[in-house]
XYZ file of C-alpha atoms in Angstrom:
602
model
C 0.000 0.000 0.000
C 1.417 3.004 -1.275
C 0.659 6.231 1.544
C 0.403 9.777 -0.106
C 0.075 13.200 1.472
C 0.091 16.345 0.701
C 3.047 18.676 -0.258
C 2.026 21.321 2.739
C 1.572 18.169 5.337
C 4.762 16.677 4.527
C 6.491 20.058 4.623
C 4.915 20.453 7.881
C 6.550 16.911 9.504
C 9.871 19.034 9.563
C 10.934 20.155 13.069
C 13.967 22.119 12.703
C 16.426 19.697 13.599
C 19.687 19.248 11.933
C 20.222 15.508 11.384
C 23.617 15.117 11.388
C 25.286 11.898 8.874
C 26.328 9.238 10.635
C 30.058 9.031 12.353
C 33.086 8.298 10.340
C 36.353 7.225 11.389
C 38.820 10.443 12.349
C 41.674 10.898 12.961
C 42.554 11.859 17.041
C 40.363 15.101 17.439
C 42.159 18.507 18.765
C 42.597 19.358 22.570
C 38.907 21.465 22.219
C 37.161 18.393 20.824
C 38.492 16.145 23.170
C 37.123 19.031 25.610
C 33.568 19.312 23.758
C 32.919 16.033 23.894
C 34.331 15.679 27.422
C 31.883 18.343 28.655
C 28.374 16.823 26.647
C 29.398 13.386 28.112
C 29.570 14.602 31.600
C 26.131 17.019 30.962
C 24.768 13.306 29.825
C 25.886 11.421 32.833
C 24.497 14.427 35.231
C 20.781 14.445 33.161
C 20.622 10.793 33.330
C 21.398 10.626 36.853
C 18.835 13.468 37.930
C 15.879 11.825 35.796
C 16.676 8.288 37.456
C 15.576 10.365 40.270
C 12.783 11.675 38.653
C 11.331 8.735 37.077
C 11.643 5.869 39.957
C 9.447 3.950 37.130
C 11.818 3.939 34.495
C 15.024 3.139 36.377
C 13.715 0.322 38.352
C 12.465 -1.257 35.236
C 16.448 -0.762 33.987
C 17.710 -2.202 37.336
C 17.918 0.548 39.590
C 17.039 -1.422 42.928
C 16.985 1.601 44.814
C 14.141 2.934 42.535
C 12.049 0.007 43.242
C 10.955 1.631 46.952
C 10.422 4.724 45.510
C 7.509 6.710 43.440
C 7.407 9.334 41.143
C 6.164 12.692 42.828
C 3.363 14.467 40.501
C 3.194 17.507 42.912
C 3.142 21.086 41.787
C 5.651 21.650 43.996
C 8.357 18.933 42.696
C 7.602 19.913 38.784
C 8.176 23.867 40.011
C 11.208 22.272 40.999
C 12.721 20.593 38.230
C 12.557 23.870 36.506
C 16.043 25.320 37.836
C 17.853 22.332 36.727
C 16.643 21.730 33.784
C 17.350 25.279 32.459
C 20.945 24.476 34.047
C 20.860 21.474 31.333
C 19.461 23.796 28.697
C 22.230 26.499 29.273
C 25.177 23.755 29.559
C 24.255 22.364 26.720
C 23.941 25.707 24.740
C 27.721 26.634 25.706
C 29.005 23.587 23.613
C 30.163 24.249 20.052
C 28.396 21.673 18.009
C 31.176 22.070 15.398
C 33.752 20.353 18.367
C 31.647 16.849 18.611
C 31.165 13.622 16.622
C 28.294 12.786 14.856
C 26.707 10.867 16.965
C 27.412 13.511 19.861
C 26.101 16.463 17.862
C 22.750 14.061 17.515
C 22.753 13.408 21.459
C 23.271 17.249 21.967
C 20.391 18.143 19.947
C 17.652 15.339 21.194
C 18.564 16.180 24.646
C 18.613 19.956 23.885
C 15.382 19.332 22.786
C 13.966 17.348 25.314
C 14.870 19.588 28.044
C 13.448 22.699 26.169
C 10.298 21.180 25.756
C 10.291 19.741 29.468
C 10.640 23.620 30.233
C 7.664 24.695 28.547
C 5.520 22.070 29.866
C 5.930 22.793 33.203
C 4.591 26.318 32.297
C 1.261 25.384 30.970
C 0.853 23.027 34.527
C -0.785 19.905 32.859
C -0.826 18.097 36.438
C -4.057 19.972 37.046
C -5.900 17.849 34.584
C -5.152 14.855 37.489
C -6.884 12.300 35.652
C -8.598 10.624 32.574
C -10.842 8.541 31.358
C -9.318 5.234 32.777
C -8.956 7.000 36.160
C -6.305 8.848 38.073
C -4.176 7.761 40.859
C -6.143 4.370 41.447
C -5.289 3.415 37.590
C -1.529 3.889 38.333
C -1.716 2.042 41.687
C -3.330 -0.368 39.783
C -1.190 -0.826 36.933
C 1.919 -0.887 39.425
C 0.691 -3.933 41.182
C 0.154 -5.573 37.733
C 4.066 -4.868 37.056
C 5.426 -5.711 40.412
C 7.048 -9.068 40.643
C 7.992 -10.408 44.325
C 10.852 -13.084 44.200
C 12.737 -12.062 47.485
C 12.470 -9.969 50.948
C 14.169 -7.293 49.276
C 11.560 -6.936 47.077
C 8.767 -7.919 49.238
C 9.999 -4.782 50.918
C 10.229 -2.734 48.082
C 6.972 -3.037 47.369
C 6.192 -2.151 51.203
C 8.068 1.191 50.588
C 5.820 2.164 47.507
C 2.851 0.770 49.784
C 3.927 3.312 51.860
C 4.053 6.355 49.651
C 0.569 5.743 47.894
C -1.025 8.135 50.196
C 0.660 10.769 49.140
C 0.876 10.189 45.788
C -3.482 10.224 46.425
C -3.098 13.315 48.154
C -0.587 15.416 44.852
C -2.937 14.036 42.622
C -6.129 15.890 44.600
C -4.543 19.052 45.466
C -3.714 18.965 41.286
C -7.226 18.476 40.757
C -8.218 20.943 42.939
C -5.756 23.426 41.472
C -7.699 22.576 38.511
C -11.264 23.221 39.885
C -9.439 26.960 41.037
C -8.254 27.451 37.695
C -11.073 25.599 35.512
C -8.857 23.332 33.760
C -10.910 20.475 34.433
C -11.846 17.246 32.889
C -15.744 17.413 31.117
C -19.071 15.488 33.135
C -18.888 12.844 30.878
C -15.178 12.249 31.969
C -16.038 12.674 35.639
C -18.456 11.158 36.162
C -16.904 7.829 34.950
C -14.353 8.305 37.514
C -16.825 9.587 40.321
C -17.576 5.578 39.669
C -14.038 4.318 39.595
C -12.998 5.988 42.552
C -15.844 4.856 44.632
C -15.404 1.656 43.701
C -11.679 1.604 44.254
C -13.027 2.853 48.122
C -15.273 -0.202 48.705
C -12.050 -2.701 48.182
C -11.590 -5.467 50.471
C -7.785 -7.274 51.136
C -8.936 -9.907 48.880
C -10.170 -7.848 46.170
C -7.547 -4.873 46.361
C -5.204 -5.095 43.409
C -2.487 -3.479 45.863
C -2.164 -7.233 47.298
C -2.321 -9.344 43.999
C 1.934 -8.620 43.912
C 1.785 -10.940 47.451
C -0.972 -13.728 46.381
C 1.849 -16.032 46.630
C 4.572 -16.723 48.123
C 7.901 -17.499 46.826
C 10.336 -20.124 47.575
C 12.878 -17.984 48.609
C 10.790 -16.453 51.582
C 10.017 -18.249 54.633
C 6.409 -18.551 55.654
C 6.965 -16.863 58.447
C 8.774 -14.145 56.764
C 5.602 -14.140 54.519
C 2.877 -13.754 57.237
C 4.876 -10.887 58.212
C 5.293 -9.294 55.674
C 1.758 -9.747 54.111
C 0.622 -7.844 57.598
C 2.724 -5.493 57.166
C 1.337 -4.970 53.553
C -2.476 -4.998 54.975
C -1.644 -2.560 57.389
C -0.274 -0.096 55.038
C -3.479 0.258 52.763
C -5.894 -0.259 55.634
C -4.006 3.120 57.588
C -2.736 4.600 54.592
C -4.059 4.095 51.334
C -7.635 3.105 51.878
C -8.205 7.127 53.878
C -6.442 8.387 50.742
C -8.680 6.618 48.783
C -11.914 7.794 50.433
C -10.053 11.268 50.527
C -9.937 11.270 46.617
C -13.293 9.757 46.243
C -15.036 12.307 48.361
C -14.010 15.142 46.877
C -14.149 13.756 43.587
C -17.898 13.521 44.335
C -18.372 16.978 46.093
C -16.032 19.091 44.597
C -14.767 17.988 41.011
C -18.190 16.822 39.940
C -19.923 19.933 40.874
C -16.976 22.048 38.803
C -17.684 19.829 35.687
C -18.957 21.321 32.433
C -21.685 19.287 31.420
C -22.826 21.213 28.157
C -22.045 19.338 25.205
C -19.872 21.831 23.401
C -17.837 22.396 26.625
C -15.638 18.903 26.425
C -12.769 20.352 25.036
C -9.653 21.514 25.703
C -10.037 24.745 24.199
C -12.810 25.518 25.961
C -10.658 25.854 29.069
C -8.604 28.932 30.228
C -5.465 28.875 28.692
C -6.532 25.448 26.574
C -5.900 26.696 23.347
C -2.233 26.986 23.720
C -2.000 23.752 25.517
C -3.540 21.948 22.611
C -0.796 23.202 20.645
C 1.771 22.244 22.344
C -0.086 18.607 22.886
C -0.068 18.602 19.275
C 3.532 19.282 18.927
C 4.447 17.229 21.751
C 2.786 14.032 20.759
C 3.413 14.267 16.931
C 7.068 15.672 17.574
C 6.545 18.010 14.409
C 5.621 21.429 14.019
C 2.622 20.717 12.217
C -1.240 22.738 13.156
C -3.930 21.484 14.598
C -5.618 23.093 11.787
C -3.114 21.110 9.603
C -3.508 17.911 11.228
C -7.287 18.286 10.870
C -6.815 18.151 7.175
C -4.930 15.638 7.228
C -7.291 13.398 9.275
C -10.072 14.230 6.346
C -8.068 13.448 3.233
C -6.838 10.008 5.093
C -10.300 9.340 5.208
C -11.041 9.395 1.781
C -8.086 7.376 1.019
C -8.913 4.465 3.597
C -12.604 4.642 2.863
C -11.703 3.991 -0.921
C -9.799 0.656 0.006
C -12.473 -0.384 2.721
C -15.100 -0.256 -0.476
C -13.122 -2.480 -2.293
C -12.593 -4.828 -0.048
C -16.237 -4.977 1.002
C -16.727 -5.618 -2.212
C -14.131 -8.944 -2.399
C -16.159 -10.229 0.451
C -19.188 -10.503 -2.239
C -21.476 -7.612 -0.325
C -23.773 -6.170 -2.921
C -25.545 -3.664 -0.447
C -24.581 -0.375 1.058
C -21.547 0.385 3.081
C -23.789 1.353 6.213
C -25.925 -1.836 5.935
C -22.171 -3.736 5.349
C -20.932 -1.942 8.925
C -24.701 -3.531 10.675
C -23.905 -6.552 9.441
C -19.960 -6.630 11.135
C -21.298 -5.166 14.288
C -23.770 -7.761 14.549
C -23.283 -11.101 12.666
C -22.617 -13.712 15.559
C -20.341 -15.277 13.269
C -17.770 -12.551 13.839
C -18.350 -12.814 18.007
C -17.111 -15.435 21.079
C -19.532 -15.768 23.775
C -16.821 -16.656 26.373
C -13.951 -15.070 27.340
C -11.388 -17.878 26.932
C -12.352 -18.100 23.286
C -11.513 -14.804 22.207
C -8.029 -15.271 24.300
C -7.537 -18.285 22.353
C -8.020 -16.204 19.473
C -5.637 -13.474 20.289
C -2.859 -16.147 21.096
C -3.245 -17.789 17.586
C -2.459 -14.672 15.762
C 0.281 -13.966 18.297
C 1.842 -17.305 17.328
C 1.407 -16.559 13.457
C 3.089 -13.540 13.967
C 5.991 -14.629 16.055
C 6.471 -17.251 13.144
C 6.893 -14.601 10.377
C 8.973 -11.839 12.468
C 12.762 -13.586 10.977
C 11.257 -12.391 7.065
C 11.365 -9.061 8.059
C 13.985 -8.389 10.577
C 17.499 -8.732 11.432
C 16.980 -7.626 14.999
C 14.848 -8.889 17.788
C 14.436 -8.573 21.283
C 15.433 -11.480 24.010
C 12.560 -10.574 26.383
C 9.547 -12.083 25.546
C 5.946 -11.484 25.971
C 2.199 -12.828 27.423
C -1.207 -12.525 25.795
C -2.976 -11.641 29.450
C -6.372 -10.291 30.051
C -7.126 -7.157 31.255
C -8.465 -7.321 34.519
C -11.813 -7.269 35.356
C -11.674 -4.519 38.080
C -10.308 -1.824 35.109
C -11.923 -3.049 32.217
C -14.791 -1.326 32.504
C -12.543 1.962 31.373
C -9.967 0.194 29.593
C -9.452 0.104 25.655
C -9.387 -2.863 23.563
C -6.189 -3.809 23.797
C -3.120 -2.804 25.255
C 0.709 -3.363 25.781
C 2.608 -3.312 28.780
C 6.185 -3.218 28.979
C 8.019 -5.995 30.693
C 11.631 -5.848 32.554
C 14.486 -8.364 31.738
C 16.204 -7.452 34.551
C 13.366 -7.518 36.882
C 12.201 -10.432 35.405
C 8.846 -9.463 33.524
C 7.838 -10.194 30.440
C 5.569 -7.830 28.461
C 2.185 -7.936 28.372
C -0.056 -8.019 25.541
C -3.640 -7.250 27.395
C -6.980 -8.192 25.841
C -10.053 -6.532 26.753
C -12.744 -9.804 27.825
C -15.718 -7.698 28.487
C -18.771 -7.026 26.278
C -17.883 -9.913 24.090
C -20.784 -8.697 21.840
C -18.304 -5.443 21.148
C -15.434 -7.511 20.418
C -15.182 -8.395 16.282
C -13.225 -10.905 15.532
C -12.299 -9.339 12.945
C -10.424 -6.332 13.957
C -8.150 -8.678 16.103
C -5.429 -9.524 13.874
C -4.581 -5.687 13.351
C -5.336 -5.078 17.745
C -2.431 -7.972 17.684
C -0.026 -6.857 15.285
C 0.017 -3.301 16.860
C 0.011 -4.175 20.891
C 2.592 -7.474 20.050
C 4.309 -8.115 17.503
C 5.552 -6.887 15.346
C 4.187 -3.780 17.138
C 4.896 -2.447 20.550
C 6.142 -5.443 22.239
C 8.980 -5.355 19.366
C 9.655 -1.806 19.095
C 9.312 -1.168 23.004
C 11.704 -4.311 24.343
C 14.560 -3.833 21.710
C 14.220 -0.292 22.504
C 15.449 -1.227 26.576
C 17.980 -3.609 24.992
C 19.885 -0.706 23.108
C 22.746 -0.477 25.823
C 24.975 1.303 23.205
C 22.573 4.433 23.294
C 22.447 6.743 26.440
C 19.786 6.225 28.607
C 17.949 9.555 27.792
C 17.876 7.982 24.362
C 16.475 4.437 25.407
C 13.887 6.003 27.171
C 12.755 8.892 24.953
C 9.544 10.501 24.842
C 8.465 10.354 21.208
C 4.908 9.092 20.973
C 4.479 9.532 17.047
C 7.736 7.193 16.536
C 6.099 4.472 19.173
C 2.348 4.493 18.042
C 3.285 5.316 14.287
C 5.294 2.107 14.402
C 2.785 0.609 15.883
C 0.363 1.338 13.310
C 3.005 0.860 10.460
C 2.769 -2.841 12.381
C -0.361 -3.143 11.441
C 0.394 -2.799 7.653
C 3.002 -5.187 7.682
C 0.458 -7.977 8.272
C -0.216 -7.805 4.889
C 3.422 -8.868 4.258
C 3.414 -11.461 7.131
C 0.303 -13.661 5.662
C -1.794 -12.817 8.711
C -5.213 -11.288 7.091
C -6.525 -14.966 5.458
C -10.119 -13.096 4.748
C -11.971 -9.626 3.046
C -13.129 -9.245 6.871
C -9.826 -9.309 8.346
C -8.559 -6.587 5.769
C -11.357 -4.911 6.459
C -10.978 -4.898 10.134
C -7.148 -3.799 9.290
C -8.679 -0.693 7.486
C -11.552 -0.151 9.735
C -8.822 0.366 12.256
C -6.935 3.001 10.252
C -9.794 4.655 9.428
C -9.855 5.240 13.613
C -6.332 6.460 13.343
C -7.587 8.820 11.071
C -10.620 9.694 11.924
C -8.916 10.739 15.723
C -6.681 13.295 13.885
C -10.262 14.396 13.045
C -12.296 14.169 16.102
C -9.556 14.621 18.135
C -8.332 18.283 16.481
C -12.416 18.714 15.829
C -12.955 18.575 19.901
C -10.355 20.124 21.662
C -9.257 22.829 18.891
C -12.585 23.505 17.147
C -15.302 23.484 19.451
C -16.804 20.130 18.639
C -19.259 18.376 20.858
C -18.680 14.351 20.956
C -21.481 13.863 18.244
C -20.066 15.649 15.927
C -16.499 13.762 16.474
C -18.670 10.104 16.640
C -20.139 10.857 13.146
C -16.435 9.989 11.478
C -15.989 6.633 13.405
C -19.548 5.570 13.325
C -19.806 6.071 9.770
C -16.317 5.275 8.381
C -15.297 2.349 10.578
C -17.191 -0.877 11.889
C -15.539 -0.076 15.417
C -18.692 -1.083 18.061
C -20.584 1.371 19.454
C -18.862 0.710 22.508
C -15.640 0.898 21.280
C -16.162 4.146 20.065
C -17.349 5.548 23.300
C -14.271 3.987 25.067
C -12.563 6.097 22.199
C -13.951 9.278 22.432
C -13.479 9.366 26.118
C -9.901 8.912 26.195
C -9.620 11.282 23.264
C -11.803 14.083 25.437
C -9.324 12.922 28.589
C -6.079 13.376 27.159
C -5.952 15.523 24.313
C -3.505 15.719 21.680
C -1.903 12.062 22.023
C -4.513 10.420 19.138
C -2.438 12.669 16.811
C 0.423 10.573 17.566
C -0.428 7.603 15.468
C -1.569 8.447 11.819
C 1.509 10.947 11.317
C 4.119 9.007 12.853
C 2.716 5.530 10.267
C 2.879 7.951 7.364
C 6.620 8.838 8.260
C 7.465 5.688 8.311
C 5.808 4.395 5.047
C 6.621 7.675 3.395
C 10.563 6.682 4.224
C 10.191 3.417 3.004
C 8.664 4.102 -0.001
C 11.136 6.321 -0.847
C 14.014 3.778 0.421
C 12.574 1.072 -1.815
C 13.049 3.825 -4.925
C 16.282 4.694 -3.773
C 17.538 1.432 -3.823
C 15.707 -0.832 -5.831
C 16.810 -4.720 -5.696
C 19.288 -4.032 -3.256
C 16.055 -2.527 -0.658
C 16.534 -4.990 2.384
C 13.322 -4.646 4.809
C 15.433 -5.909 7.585
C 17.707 -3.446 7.239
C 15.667 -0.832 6.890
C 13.884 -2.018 9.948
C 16.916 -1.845 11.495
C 17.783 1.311 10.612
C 14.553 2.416 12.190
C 14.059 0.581 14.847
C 17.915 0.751 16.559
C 18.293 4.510 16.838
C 15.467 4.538 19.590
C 12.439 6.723 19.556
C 12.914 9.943 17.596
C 11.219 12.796 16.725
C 9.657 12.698 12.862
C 12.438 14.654 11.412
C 15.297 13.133 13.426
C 14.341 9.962 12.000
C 14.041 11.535 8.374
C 17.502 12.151 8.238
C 18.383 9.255 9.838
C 16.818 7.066 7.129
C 17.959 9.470 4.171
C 21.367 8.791 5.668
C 21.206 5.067 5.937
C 19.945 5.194 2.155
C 23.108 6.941 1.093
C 24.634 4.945 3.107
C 23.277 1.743 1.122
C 23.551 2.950 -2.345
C 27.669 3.377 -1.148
C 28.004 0.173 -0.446
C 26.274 -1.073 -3.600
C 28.149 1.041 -6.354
């Protein structure tokens, strides 16, 4: 499938950023290169060390045992803080003549000179305030840390006790945020609140045997005594019946009496641009998530002529399944047929762990490079999946050991086509996030800063460019199952649309529906689930569509450059093993590994 655009969108993927070629071998630099690069590798070494601190998540995932007891602070008061040194970093790395380093420094110097600069501005526009989103707020994190905690010894049994121990106050940031945000009116919509009114009283009502806080101790391990465990489990018990439990009633009462009060309920107040000061958060979202420079107004356009593309394909392949009758009467029949449906939720796991098979069988064709860790089709669980998307992927830890998680939403089986689940696995698995996300830890040549980077369009465009490549890997056997593929980029698109169309032109969720009901055979449900988290956390659906059409774009244009000699695997390779990077970075990076190519061929 060929993926065009047009001339001002592509223009518009450009960030600024010099891409610098590749290093060559030199001969021994001067005294003030030896100095330059002296200077950024120390500046490195400092950064990484200070957002170890900051991101206890991250580092104990990478081995840090320290960072295992500890949690991330989401106060006002500790981002207000990070400001100073961070414009330290910015300023340090400013003094260093770019002319002085490597290649491969000058590219370090200007991701992190990036990253920093844009960490500055975000702590201006004081995003903490909108607390929470459609999934929940600090019960969804405590929630997804239990799922990723895995108890093998005391020292981690106590680890676990520490962050036990530091849940009420991460409860307690996230309300004073939220209140901040009631002050200020950057609050979430009614429709967003009040599914989390529900959340958080639930998440108030738990018992020890139901509390996900305790499923990280269900067992006990070998290496721990029994009496060692009793103890310890007691400890645990205590901590969220004293602790967490008041922070959770805390958070649920005054999500009741104060946030949902505050709430905009009026259907044309959901946006983000409907709050003070919204606009210009939008568009920074929309540079932050797509890592370009491109509009909102810009993206919208580009949502509506990917629309018309897709919905060109989806009527041809409707066709090859021998429907004769309309395209609406084609998306009943999808969202309805039983023969596209499970009635229990081991069969559609059973499902989803067939196509993860066929895909792991096919993943040598098409790349050099793959990750040791493996991965798990799991379930979501039942007391999130209420809230929860479709599918999901969770990152595993080879050091901790963890594998990742692909998670499949079991609920409203009657929501759940069968035929959207190939592309759902290709995207959360492989050779989708579970690939891109676990080689991406295993790069131990890159920095850390690197490893870990923040660019959203390179992880969810590769995940949708995932999707496309299960044309190449055999997995779509049917019309329906293409047809699911497309159905699902038609939702990539139609989110540039709905999503730009809500929080940047004044769109009520009707109006943003309209594309996915009428474009896609997504379930009704599904679609709701959608628009939620789009109306929760604006700005990150934009991530997807232009980060896939970066990627196709490049290889499209690698397969002209070269010609017989185009190797997918390398050119996978040459994607995947720089780590995340913004749209442009990447650009250059690919234009170089063409040249690069067409070298060694002449």
């Amino acid at each position: 499938m060929v993926v065009h655009t047009t001339a001002a969108a592509l223009a518009a993927l450009a960030i600024g950023l010099a891409c610098a070629p590749p290093a060559v071998a030199q001969t021994p630099p001067p005294a003030e290169q030896r100095q330059a690069s002296a200077e950024l590798a120390a500046i490195i070494a400092d950064y990484e060390t200070w957002a170890a601190e900051q991101d206890p998540w991250t580092a104990g995932a990478e081995g840090d045992r320290a960072a295992l007891s500890r949690l991330s602070d989401p106060s006002r008061q500790a981002e207000l803080a990070r400001r100073e040194p961070l414009a330290r970093f910015r300023d340090r790395l400013a003094a260093i003549d770019p002319a002085g380093l490597s290649a491969d420094e000058r590219l370090n110097q200007s991701l992190l000179s990036r990253s920093v600069s844009l960490d500055l501005e975000r702590i201006e526009l004081d995003r903490g305030r909108l607390a929470f989103d459609s999934e929940g707020g600090p019960e969804a994190m405590a929630g997804y840390l239990a799922g990723s905690t895995r108890i093998a010894t005391v020292a981690d049994a106590e680890a676990w006790l520490s962050r036990l121990g530091l849940l009420a106050g991460f409860y307690d940031a996230a309300l004073a945020n939220a209140r901040r945000g009631v002050e200020t009116g950057m609050v979430q919509p009614r429709i967003i609140a009040d599914r989390v009114v529900t959340s958080t009283a639930a998440a108030a009502r738990l018992t020890p045997d139901t509390d996900p806080l305790m499923r990280p101790m269900a067992a006990r391990p070998s290496a721990i005594s029994e009496a060692d465990w009793a103890g310890l489990r007691t400890r645990a018990l205590a901590l969220i019946n004293d602790q967490v439990m008041p922070a959770r009633q805390r958070w649920a009462t005054f999500m009741t009496d104060e946030y949902l009060p505050a709430s905009p309920a009026e259907p044309a107040q959901i946006g983000l641009g409907q709050r003070p000061g919204g606009r210009e958060a939008y568009a920074f979202n929309a540079r932050w998530y797509t890592t370009t420079e491109m509009t909102p107004d810009e993206i919208h356009a580009l949502g509506l002529s990917e629309v018309a593309r897709i919905r060109a394909q989806m009527e041809q392949e409707m066709l090859a399944a021998g429907w004769t009758g309309s395209f609406a009467d084609f998306l009943t029949f999808l969202r309805t047929d039983p023969q596209f449906y499970v009635t229990t939720r081991d069969e559609l796991m059973m499902h989803a762990r067939d196509i993860a098979k066929r895909a792991d069988d096919q993943l040598p064709a098409l790349f050099n490079t793959l990750p040791r860790l493996p991965y798990g089709v799991r379930p979501v669980p039942e007391e999130i999946e209420a809230n929860y998307t479709t599918g999901r992927y969770n990152p595993g830890s080879s050091v901790n050991g963890i594998a990742g998680g692909y998670m499949v939403n079991t609920s409203s089986l009657d929501q759940r086509g069968l035929y959207e689940l190939p592309a759902l696995t290709l995207h959360e698995a492989v050779p989708g996030h579970h690939l891109q996300i676990a080689l991406q830890q295993e790069l131990g040549d890159l920095p850390w800063f690197r490893r870990n980077g923040d660019a959203t369009a390179f992880v969810e465009g590769w995940g949708l460019y995932s999707e496309f490549l299960g044309y190449e890997m055999g997995i779509y056997r049917t019309p329906y199952e293409r047809f699911g593929r497309l159905s699902y980029e038609m939702w990539r698109a139609c989110r540039l649309v709905a999503d730009t169309g809500i929080h940047w032109l004044g769109w009520d969720i009707e109006q943003a529906r309209a594309c996915f009901r009428d474009n896609s055979a997504l379930s009704e449900l599904n679609i709701q689930t959608e628009l939620e988290r789009y109306i929760s956390w604006p700005g990150q659906a934009l991530a997807y569509k232009v980060g896939e059409l970066t990627i196709l774009r490049l290889r499209r244009r690698a397969e002209a450059a070269l010609g017989d000699r185009f190797d997918v695997r390398r050119f996978h390779d040459a994607v995947l093993l720089g780590g995340p990077l913004p749209m442009a970075v990447l650009e250059g990076r690919i234009d170089e590994w063409i040249a690069a190519e067409q070298a060694a061929g002449s």
